[in-house]
Amino acid sequence: MEKKITVYDNVVAPVEVGDVLGKMELVYKGEVLATIDLVSTTKVERSQVKAKVKIAKSYFESSVFKITLTILIALIVIYSVIHIAKIQKKYMK
């Protein structure tokens, strides 16, 4: 007898009692004898702090953030160059 346990990848908190989290197949000589749902027996709350931290981390790792940061740095450099050029021009007179 062999047990094949599969836990679903998309399980996220909150988890309620009775939610199906995966399945288990009982296999004997290559033949599936039974398939049983793996069901939550306890309630699991979602941590709001951890959820917000995960969202923040995903934003800082996103391409939108990287592009925005690159544009912001470029604008600061351009502004600094123009400002320094104006100051030097003023003192040259």
Tab-separated table of C-alpha atoms in Angstrom:
chain	number	residue	atom	x	y	z
A	1	MET	CA	0.000	0.000	0.000
A	2	GLU	CA	1.326	3.431	-0.929
A	3	LYS	CA	0.051	6.859	0.152
A	4	LYS	CA	0.438	9.747	-2.313
A	5	ILE	CA	-0.190	13.066	-0.566
A	6	THR	CA	-0.748	16.224	-2.592
A	7	VAL	CA	-1.041	19.587	-0.828
A	8	TYR	CA	-2.508	22.396	-2.921
A	9	ASP	CA	-0.100	25.261	-3.686
A	10	ASN	CA	-2.714	28.016	-3.542
A	11	VAL	CA	-3.688	27.565	0.119
A	12	VAL	CA	-3.475	30.919	1.910
A	13	ALA	CA	-4.766	32.117	5.235
A	14	PRO	CA	-7.379	32.552	6.515
A	15	VAL	CA	-8.210	28.852	6.569
A	16	GLU	CA	-11.558	27.770	7.972
A	17	VAL	CA	-12.416	24.432	9.562
A	18	GLY	CA	-13.451	22.100	6.756
A	19	ASP	CA	-11.446	23.776	3.962
A	20	VAL	CA	-9.892	21.256	1.573
A	21	LEU	CA	-6.094	21.680	1.616
A	22	GLY	CA	-5.110	18.763	-0.581
A	23	LYS	CA	-5.741	15.103	-1.225
A	24	MET	CA	-4.345	11.693	-0.430
A	25	GLU	CA	-4.499	8.728	-2.779
A	26	LEU	CA	-4.226	5.163	-1.553
A	27	VAL	CA	-2.470	3.142	-4.233
A	28	TYR	CA	-2.015	-0.626	-4.307
A	29	LYS	CA	-0.026	-2.253	-7.135
A	30	GLY	CA	-0.408	0.842	-9.300
A	31	GLU	CA	-4.177	0.998	-8.867
A	32	VAL	CA	-5.792	3.914	-7.017
A	33	LEU	CA	-8.059	2.365	-4.405
A	34	ALA	CA	-9.322	5.587	-2.835
A	35	THR	CA	-8.912	9.344	-2.931
A	36	ILE	CA	-9.386	11.225	0.309
A	37	ASP	CA	-9.618	15.009	0.755
A	38	LEU	CA	-7.238	16.516	3.308
A	39	VAL	CA	-9.441	18.824	5.358
A	40	SER	CA	-8.467	21.509	7.854
A	41	THR	CA	-9.441	20.639	11.403
A	42	THR	CA	-8.502	24.034	12.838
A	43	LYS	CA	-9.067	27.650	11.914
A	44	VAL	CA	-5.979	29.642	10.928
A	45	GLU	CA	-6.220	33.436	10.924
A	46	ARG	CA	-4.365	35.638	8.492
A	47	SER	CA	-1.726	37.890	10.033
A	48	GLN	CA	-2.455	41.396	8.728
A	49	VAL	CA	1.097	42.551	9.487
A	50	LYS	CA	2.678	39.667	7.572
A	51	ALA	CA	0.275	40.171	4.671
A	52	LYS	CA	1.158	43.876	4.423
A	53	VAL	CA	4.898	43.127	4.664
A	54	LYS	CA	4.550	40.587	1.853
A	55	ILE	CA	2.726	43.145	-0.316
A	56	ALA	CA	5.396	45.775	0.400
A	57	LYS	CA	8.213	43.365	-0.448
A	58	SER	CA	6.550	42.378	-3.685
A	59	TYR	CA	6.187	46.070	-4.657
A	60	PHE	CA	9.849	46.840	-3.997
A	61	GLU	CA	10.829	43.822	-6.103
A	62	SER	CA	8.507	44.777	-8.976
A	63	SER	CA	9.618	46.220	-12.293
A	64	VAL	CA	7.298	49.229	-11.789
A	65	PHE	CA	9.227	50.237	-8.661
A	66	LYS	CA	12.598	49.749	-10.386
A	67	ILE	CA	11.537	51.861	-13.381
A	68	THR	CA	10.107	54.581	-11.118
A	69	LEU	CA	13.286	54.642	-9.031
A	70	THR	CA	15.475	54.844	-12.149
A	71	ILE	CA	13.436	57.766	-13.523
A	72	LEU	CA	13.548	59.549	-10.162
A	73	ILE	CA	17.330	59.171	-9.903
A	74	ALA	CA	17.745	60.377	-13.494
A	75	LEU	CA	15.608	63.464	-12.778
A	76	ILE	CA	17.627	64.256	-9.653
A	77	VAL	CA	20.879	63.962	-11.606
A	78	ILE	CA	19.549	66.175	-14.422
A	79	TYR	CA	18.304	68.772	-11.911
A	80	SER	CA	21.663	68.747	-10.103
A	81	VAL	CA	23.616	69.210	-13.331
A	82	ILE	CA	21.384	72.098	-14.441
A	83	HIS	CA	21.550	73.706	-10.982
A	84	ILE	CA	25.347	73.451	-10.841
A	85	ALA	CA	25.611	74.864	-14.378
A	86	LYS	CA	23.445	77.866	-13.400
A	87	ILE	CA	25.536	78.514	-10.282
A	88	GLN	CA	28.780	78.341	-12.257
A	89	LYS	CA	27.361	80.634	-14.943
A	90	LYS	CA	26.321	83.124	-12.246
A	91	TYR	CA	29.807	83.191	-10.696
A	92	MET	CA	31.508	83.445	-14.097
A	93	LYS	CA	29.828	86.812	-14.711
